[in-house]
Short mmCIF file of C-alpha atoms and ligand atoms in Angstrom, two decimals:
data_model
loop_
_atom_site.label_atom_id
_atom_site.label_comp_id
_atom_site.label_asym_id
_atom_site.label_seq_id
_atom_site.Cartn_x
_atom_site.Cartn_y
_atom_site.Cartn_z
CA MET A 1 30.23 4.58 8.57
CA PHE A 2 32.48 5.43 5.55
CA GLN A 3 35.45 7.51 6.47
CA PRO A 4 37.31 9.15 3.57
CA LYS A 5 41.16 9.15 3.64
CA ALA A 6 42.99 12.46 3.30
CA THR A 7 45.70 11.97 0.49
CA PRO A 8 46.88 15.34 -0.76
CA SER A 9 48.32 13.99 -4.04
CA LYS A 10 44.87 13.08 -5.33
CA PRO A 11 42.50 15.78 -6.97
CA PRO A 12 39.91 17.04 -4.57
CA LEU A 13 36.25 16.08 -5.03
CA ARG A 14 33.24 17.35 -2.99
CA VAL A 15 30.87 14.42 -2.36
CA VAL A 16 27.31 15.11 -1.47
CA LEU A 17 25.57 12.05 -0.12
CA CYS A 18 21.84 12.31 -0.44
CA ALA A 19 19.56 11.29 2.39
CA PRO A 20 17.33 9.48 2.50
CA ARG A 21 18.71 6.98 -0.05
CA GLY A 22 18.69 3.27 -0.57
CA PHE A 23 16.28 0.75 1.11
CA CYS A 24 12.81 1.84 1.84
CA ALA A 25 10.32 0.31 4.40
CA GLY A 26 8.78 -1.93 1.67
CA VAL A 27 12.02 -3.38 0.56
CA VAL A 28 13.28 -3.93 4.28
CA ARG A 29 9.97 -5.84 4.95
CA ALA A 30 10.21 -7.91 1.82
CA ILE A 31 13.83 -8.98 2.42
CA ASP A 32 12.95 -9.63 6.20
CA ILE A 33 9.98 -11.77 5.00
CA VAL A 34 12.29 -13.95 2.94
CA GLU A 35 14.97 -14.21 5.70
CA ARG A 36 12.36 -15.06 8.35
CA ALA A 37 10.79 -17.62 6.14
CA LEU A 38 14.19 -19.28 5.66
CA GLN A 39 14.68 -19.40 9.48
CA ILE A 40 11.21 -20.87 10.04
CA TYR A 41 10.78 -23.21 7.23
CA GLY A 42 14.29 -23.72 6.07
CA ALA A 43 15.67 -23.83 2.60
CA PRO A 44 14.55 -23.94 -0.15
CA VAL A 45 12.23 -20.96 0.02
CA TYR A 46 10.78 -19.98 -3.37
CA VAL A 47 10.37 -16.48 -4.47
CA ARG A 48 8.24 -15.51 -7.54
CA HIS A 49 10.40 -12.98 -9.54
CA GLU A 50 13.03 -10.82 -7.96
CA ILE A 51 11.99 -10.11 -4.45
CA VAL A 52 13.11 -6.55 -5.08
CA HIS A 53 14.94 -5.19 -8.13
CA ASN A 54 18.54 -5.63 -7.06
CA ARG A 55 20.90 -8.31 -8.15
CA PHE A 56 23.13 -8.06 -5.14
CA VAL A 57 20.06 -8.69 -2.88
CA VAL A 58 18.81 -11.53 -5.04
CA ASP A 59 22.33 -13.26 -5.23
CA SER A 60 22.79 -13.03 -1.47
CA LEU A 61 19.46 -14.58 -0.86
CA LYS A 62 20.20 -17.28 -3.48
CA ALA A 63 23.34 -18.15 -1.45
CA LYS A 64 21.11 -18.68 1.56
CA GLY A 65 18.85 -21.10 -0.26
CA VAL A 66 16.21 -19.07 -1.95
CA VAL A 67 15.07 -20.27 -5.33
CA PHE A 68 13.74 -17.59 -7.53
CA VAL A 69 11.10 -18.75 -10.04
CA LYS A 70 9.48 -16.99 -12.92
CA GLU A 71 6.23 -18.90 -12.63
CA LEU A 72 4.37 -20.69 -9.89
CA SER A 73 4.59 -23.87 -11.98
CA GLU A 74 8.18 -24.04 -11.05
CA ALA A 75 7.43 -24.25 -7.43
CA PRO A 76 6.34 -27.54 -5.85
CA PRO A 77 3.50 -27.94 -3.34
CA GLY A 78 4.57 -28.74 0.25
CA ALA A 79 5.97 -27.14 3.38
CA HIS A 80 8.26 -24.69 1.66
CA PRO A 81 6.67 -21.37 0.93
CA VAL A 82 6.41 -19.37 -2.27
CA ILE A 83 6.88 -15.71 -1.68
CA PHE A 84 5.34 -12.97 -3.89
CA SER A 85 7.67 -10.01 -4.55
CA ALA A 86 7.32 -6.51 -3.08
CA HIS A 87 5.94 -5.30 -6.43
CA GLY A 88 2.61 -7.17 -5.96
CA VAL A 89 0.97 -9.68 -8.20
CA PRO A 90 -2.16 -10.01 -10.27
CA LYS A 91 -5.04 -11.70 -8.71
CA ALA A 92 -4.74 -14.76 -10.82
CA VAL A 93 -1.37 -15.66 -9.21
CA PRO A 94 -2.70 -16.29 -5.56
CA GLU A 95 -5.72 -17.86 -7.21
CA GLU A 96 -3.44 -20.35 -9.11
CA ALA A 97 -1.41 -20.89 -6.01
CA LYS A 98 -4.53 -21.83 -4.12
CA SER A 99 -5.72 -24.25 -6.78
CA ARG A 100 -2.25 -25.88 -6.69
CA LYS A 101 -2.29 -25.96 -2.98
CA LEU A 102 0.94 -23.96 -2.66
CA PHE A 103 1.87 -22.45 0.56
CA THR A 104 2.30 -18.74 -0.13
CA ILE A 105 3.43 -15.58 1.71
CA ASP A 106 2.77 -12.32 0.25
CA ALA A 107 5.59 -9.70 0.39
CA THR A 108 3.77 -7.11 -1.58
CA CYS A 109 4.59 -3.60 -0.05
CA PRO A 110 1.64 -2.30 1.85
CA LEU A 111 1.84 0.95 -0.21
CA VAL A 112 1.32 -1.09 -3.43
CA THR A 113 -1.62 -3.02 -1.78
CA LYS A 114 -3.08 0.34 -0.95
CA VAL A 115 -3.21 1.20 -4.77
CA HIS A 116 -4.74 -2.20 -5.47
CA ARG A 117 -7.51 -1.52 -2.97
CA GLU A 118 -8.15 1.97 -4.54
CA ALA A 119 -8.51 0.51 -8.05
CA LEU A 120 -10.83 -2.27 -6.68
CA SER A 121 -12.93 0.30 -4.87
CA HIS A 122 -13.28 2.44 -8.05
CA PHE A 123 -14.22 -0.63 -10.03
CA LYS A 124 -16.90 -1.57 -7.52
CA ARG A 125 -18.32 1.92 -7.86
CA GLY A 126 -18.48 1.43 -11.68
CA ARG A 127 -15.81 4.03 -12.33
CA ARG A 128 -13.65 3.95 -15.50
CA ILE A 129 -10.07 3.74 -14.19
CA ILE A 130 -6.90 5.24 -15.53
CA LEU A 131 -3.54 3.87 -14.16
CA ILE A 132 -0.51 6.09 -14.57
CA GLY A 133 2.39 3.81 -14.89
CA HIS A 134 5.03 2.11 -17.10
CA LEU A 135 3.82 -0.71 -19.37
CA GLY A 136 5.54 -4.09 -18.36
CA HIS A 137 6.63 -3.01 -14.96
CA PRO A 138 5.66 -5.87 -12.50
CA GLU A 139 3.92 -3.42 -10.31
CA VAL A 140 1.72 -2.26 -13.14
CA ILE A 141 0.94 -5.82 -14.10
CA GLY A 142 -0.03 -6.56 -10.56
CA THR A 143 -2.35 -3.43 -10.28
CA MET A 144 -4.01 -4.01 -13.66
CA GLY A 145 -4.38 -7.72 -12.67
CA GLN A 146 -6.54 -6.92 -9.70
CA LEU A 147 -9.29 -6.29 -12.11
CA PRO A 148 -10.82 -7.95 -15.14
CA PRO A 149 -9.03 -7.27 -18.58
CA GLY A 150 -10.00 -4.03 -19.98
CA ALA A 151 -11.11 -2.37 -16.65
CA VAL A 152 -7.96 -0.25 -16.40
CA SER A 153 -6.52 2.04 -19.06
CA LEU A 154 -2.78 2.50 -18.81
CA VAL A 155 -1.18 5.97 -19.53
CA SER A 156 2.49 6.85 -19.19
CA SER A 157 2.61 10.33 -20.88
CA ILE A 158 0.54 13.41 -21.66
CA GLU A 159 0.23 12.28 -25.39
CA GLU A 160 -1.34 9.05 -24.14
CA VAL A 161 -3.80 10.94 -21.94
CA GLU A 162 -4.85 12.90 -25.07
CA ARG A 163 -5.43 9.70 -26.94
CA LEU A 164 -7.76 8.30 -24.21
CA ALA A 165 -11.30 7.75 -25.30
CA PRO A 166 -13.63 10.65 -24.64
CA ASP A 167 -15.86 10.89 -21.65
CA ASP A 168 -18.43 8.16 -21.91
CA GLY A 169 -20.62 9.45 -19.08
CA ARG A 170 -19.17 7.13 -16.44
CA ALA A 171 -17.35 8.64 -13.38
CA ILE A 172 -13.61 8.30 -13.92
CA ALA A 173 -10.71 7.98 -11.46
CA TYR A 174 -7.00 7.62 -11.56
CA VAL A 175 -4.40 5.69 -9.64
CA THR A 176 -0.65 5.62 -10.11
CA GLN A 177 2.37 3.45 -9.91
CA THR A 178 4.18 4.13 -6.54
CA THR A 179 7.59 4.70 -8.05
CA LEU A 180 6.95 7.36 -10.73
CA SER A 181 8.60 10.70 -11.18
CA VAL A 182 6.79 13.21 -9.00
CA ASP A 183 7.19 16.05 -11.65
CA ASP A 184 6.20 13.95 -14.65
CA THR A 185 3.10 12.55 -12.87
CA ARG A 186 2.02 16.05 -11.82
CA ASP A 187 2.04 17.02 -15.49
CA ILE A 188 0.04 13.84 -16.53
CA VAL A 189 -2.43 14.45 -13.77
CA ALA A 190 -2.97 18.02 -14.95
CA ALA A 191 -3.58 16.75 -18.44
CA LEU A 192 -6.13 14.22 -17.08
CA LYS A 193 -7.86 17.01 -15.12
CA ARG A 194 -8.02 19.04 -18.20
CA ARG A 195 -9.60 16.26 -20.20
CA PHE A 196 -11.78 14.93 -17.35
CA PRO A 197 -12.44 17.85 -14.82
CA LYS A 198 -14.47 15.63 -12.48
CA ILE A 199 -11.85 12.82 -12.37
CA HIS A 200 -11.50 11.30 -8.84
CA VAL A 201 -8.16 12.04 -7.23
CA PRO A 202 -6.46 9.52 -4.86
CA PRO A 203 -7.25 10.64 -1.26
CA MET A 204 -3.48 10.13 -0.51
CA GLU A 205 -0.70 10.38 -3.03
CA ASP A 206 0.02 6.89 -4.60
CA ILE A 207 3.64 7.74 -5.38
CA CYS A 208 5.13 6.58 -2.09
CA TYR A 209 6.94 8.50 0.52
CA ALA A 210 10.35 6.80 -0.21
CA THR A 211 10.19 7.61 -4.05
CA ALA A 212 9.30 11.24 -3.28
CA ASN A 213 11.85 11.75 -0.58
CA ARG A 214 14.68 10.26 -2.65
CA GLN A 215 13.73 12.42 -5.72
CA ASP A 216 13.58 15.46 -3.38
CA ALA A 217 17.02 14.94 -2.02
CA VAL A 218 18.58 14.18 -5.44
CA LYS A 219 17.01 17.32 -7.03
CA THR A 220 18.38 19.60 -4.31
CA ALA A 221 21.73 17.90 -4.54
CA ALA A 222 21.86 18.15 -8.29
CA ARG A 223 21.59 21.85 -8.18
CA ARG A 224 24.81 22.00 -6.19
CA VAL A 225 27.04 19.46 -7.93
CA GLU A 226 28.29 18.79 -11.41
CA ALA A 227 27.61 15.09 -11.69
CA VAL A 228 25.24 12.59 -9.89
CA ILE A 229 25.95 8.82 -9.29
CA VAL A 230 22.68 6.71 -8.58
CA VAL A 231 23.34 3.42 -7.25
CA GLY A 232 20.66 0.98 -8.35
CA ALA A 233 19.64 -1.64 -10.94
CA ALA A 234 18.74 -0.84 -14.46
CA ASN A 235 15.34 -2.46 -14.04
CA SER A 236 14.62 -0.39 -10.84
CA SER A 237 11.99 2.10 -11.75
CA ASN A 238 12.64 4.47 -8.79
CA SER A 239 16.54 4.37 -9.56
CA GLN A 240 15.83 5.32 -13.22
CA ARG A 241 13.65 8.19 -12.00
CA LEU A 242 16.46 9.45 -9.80
CA ARG A 243 18.82 9.57 -12.69
CA GLU A 244 16.20 11.36 -14.76
CA VAL A 245 15.55 13.93 -11.95
CA ALA A 246 19.38 14.62 -11.74
CA GLU A 247 19.61 14.89 -15.50
CA ARG A 248 16.68 17.45 -15.62
CA GLU A 249 18.62 19.65 -13.19
CA GLY A 250 21.52 19.77 -15.69
CA CYS A 251 23.71 17.19 -14.15
CA ALA A 252 25.59 14.48 -15.91
CA ALA A 253 24.00 11.50 -14.04
CA GLN A 254 24.80 7.77 -14.32
CA LEU A 255 23.07 4.76 -12.87
CA VAL A 256 25.39 2.07 -11.69
CA ALA A 257 24.75 -1.33 -10.28
CA ASP A 258 27.96 -1.02 -8.11
CA GLU A 259 31.38 0.83 -8.25
CA ARG A 260 32.46 -1.34 -11.18
CA GLY A 261 29.77 0.41 -13.36
CA ILE A 262 31.16 3.97 -12.75
CA ASP A 263 32.06 5.73 -16.04
CA TRP A 264 35.17 7.76 -14.81
CA SER A 265 35.37 9.43 -18.12
CA ALA A 266 32.14 11.24 -17.26
CA LEU A 267 33.72 12.54 -14.13
CA THR A 268 36.89 14.07 -15.87
CA ASN A 269 37.28 17.67 -14.55
CA VAL A 270 34.26 17.16 -12.23
CA ARG A 271 34.97 18.60 -8.79
CA SER A 272 31.69 17.85 -7.09
CA VAL A 273 29.48 14.70 -7.28
CA ALA A 274 26.30 13.71 -5.51
CA VAL A 275 25.78 10.03 -4.62
CA THR A 276 22.35 8.48 -4.05
CA ALA A 277 20.65 4.98 -4.24
CA GLY A 278 17.33 3.63 -5.45
CA ALA A 279 14.97 2.13 -2.88
CA SER A 280 16.17 -1.46 -3.61
CA ALA A 281 19.93 -0.68 -3.49
CA PRO A 282 21.69 -1.89 -0.26
CA GLU A 283 23.98 0.68 1.56
CA ALA A 284 26.98 -1.72 1.06
CA LEU A 285 26.90 -0.81 -2.60
CA VAL A 286 26.89 2.98 -1.81
CA LYS A 287 29.85 2.35 0.46
CA GLY A 288 31.64 0.53 -2.53
CA VAL A 289 31.06 3.71 -4.65
CA LEU A 290 32.34 5.90 -1.96
CA GLU A 291 35.45 3.82 -1.58
CA ALA A 292 36.09 3.87 -5.33
CA LEU A 293 35.79 7.69 -5.37
CA ASP A 294 38.10 7.79 -2.33
CA ALA A 295 40.68 5.72 -4.06
CA ARG A 296 40.97 8.29 -6.85
CA TYR A 297 40.26 11.51 -5.14
CA THR A 298 40.72 13.39 -2.00
CA ILE A 299 37.15 13.62 -1.03
CA ARG A 300 35.21 15.91 1.18
CA LEU A 301 31.97 14.35 2.19
CA GLU A 302 28.86 16.17 3.20
CA THR A 303 25.27 14.82 3.64
CA LEU A 304 22.18 16.40 2.31
CA THR A 305 19.19 15.39 4.21
CA ALA A 306 15.86 16.23 2.39
CA ALA A 307 13.56 14.30 4.89
CA ALA A 308 13.78 12.07 7.95
CA GLU A 309 12.21 8.70 7.48
CA SER A 310 10.83 6.42 10.21
CA MET A 311 8.36 4.39 8.15
CA ALA A 312 8.39 0.60 9.13
CA PHE A 313 5.94 -2.13 8.16
CA PRO A 314 5.15 -5.13 10.22
CA LEU A 315 5.83 -8.60 8.95
CA PRO A 316 2.94 -10.84 7.95
CA ARG A 317 1.32 -12.28 11.19
CA ALA A 318 2.38 -15.91 10.40
CA LEU A 319 6.12 -14.85 10.46
CA ARG A 320 5.77 -12.68 13.57
CA GLU A 321 5.33 -15.80 15.87
CA PRO A 322 8.37 -16.98 17.65
CA ILE A 323 10.06 -19.98 16.23
CA ALA A 324 9.72 -23.10 18.39
CA PRO A 325 12.89 -24.13 20.21
S1 SF4 B 401 9.51 2.07 -3.22
FE1 SF4 B 401 7.65 2.66 -2.05
S2 SF4 B 401 5.95 1.30 -2.81
FE2 SF4 B 401 7.95 0.43 -3.44
S3 SF4 B 401 8.45 -1.05 -1.84
FE3 SF4 B 401 9.41 0.97 -1.35
S4 SF4 B 401 7.98 1.89 0.12
FE4 SF4 B 401 6.87 0.30 -1.05
#
């Protein structure tokens, strides 16, 4: 646990630490899958794409013998597994792996798999499917790739909803990426409902609990401070959304990979700052940011808790078996 040092000569800074922050259950599971695979099968273990969007996590796994590959063709068949990342993969990927007789382990977050199942169920019922999400994000590629090309229309804004083809008489449904802005998505869904009043709504919210809780916490904190530091990777969707949520509350917000990325000039004359972290950012990086703040300011630390989290996902069965002595 981080303990600030009291040094009277430094300017005071109130630091509001958001909770929950950092790792979600899907990220913990994905990293555990890789670690467990290393224990059972030994290095190298192959991982297709970044297991989660965080350089620190990726580099520490590389140091343990994980080989990250862009495409399956870079992984050899044999006893060393290829792991699919937490974001999920298009159907074509496990199919290709099967044809190449690769040994695969799927670390797709169960909450992403839930969205895949919803999309498939709509497709089987002959519904037109709208996906709310960001073009090019691996999760979106994976969700769209569950169905044949053209089966899913992607929208990321109200303008794109307005440009959708008119009602063609088919039933229509929407699903969403799990890591979107709760507020933006509400507006996009409202636009979809205006255009297609009978649209099928997901029975349970697709934006995951971790995304929603982290956004709740930073929104409340941002109303009480002058600046926000989000610890996370630039390519992490939920980290970017945390920065946006804080900015919308009128805060100067910065997204930093670690303490070296802090823009100190943006904190000139600031007397209160909130700190949070995206779902793929390890707590060690948050600690590094707190230590960097502590080195420049006399900090008064408080925690703002928006929700208690107890979610945990089991490992795939094959990895739950005990390792033979
Ligand atoms: S952010 Fe949500 S959907 Fe993504 S890995 Fe974490 S729990 Fe799963």
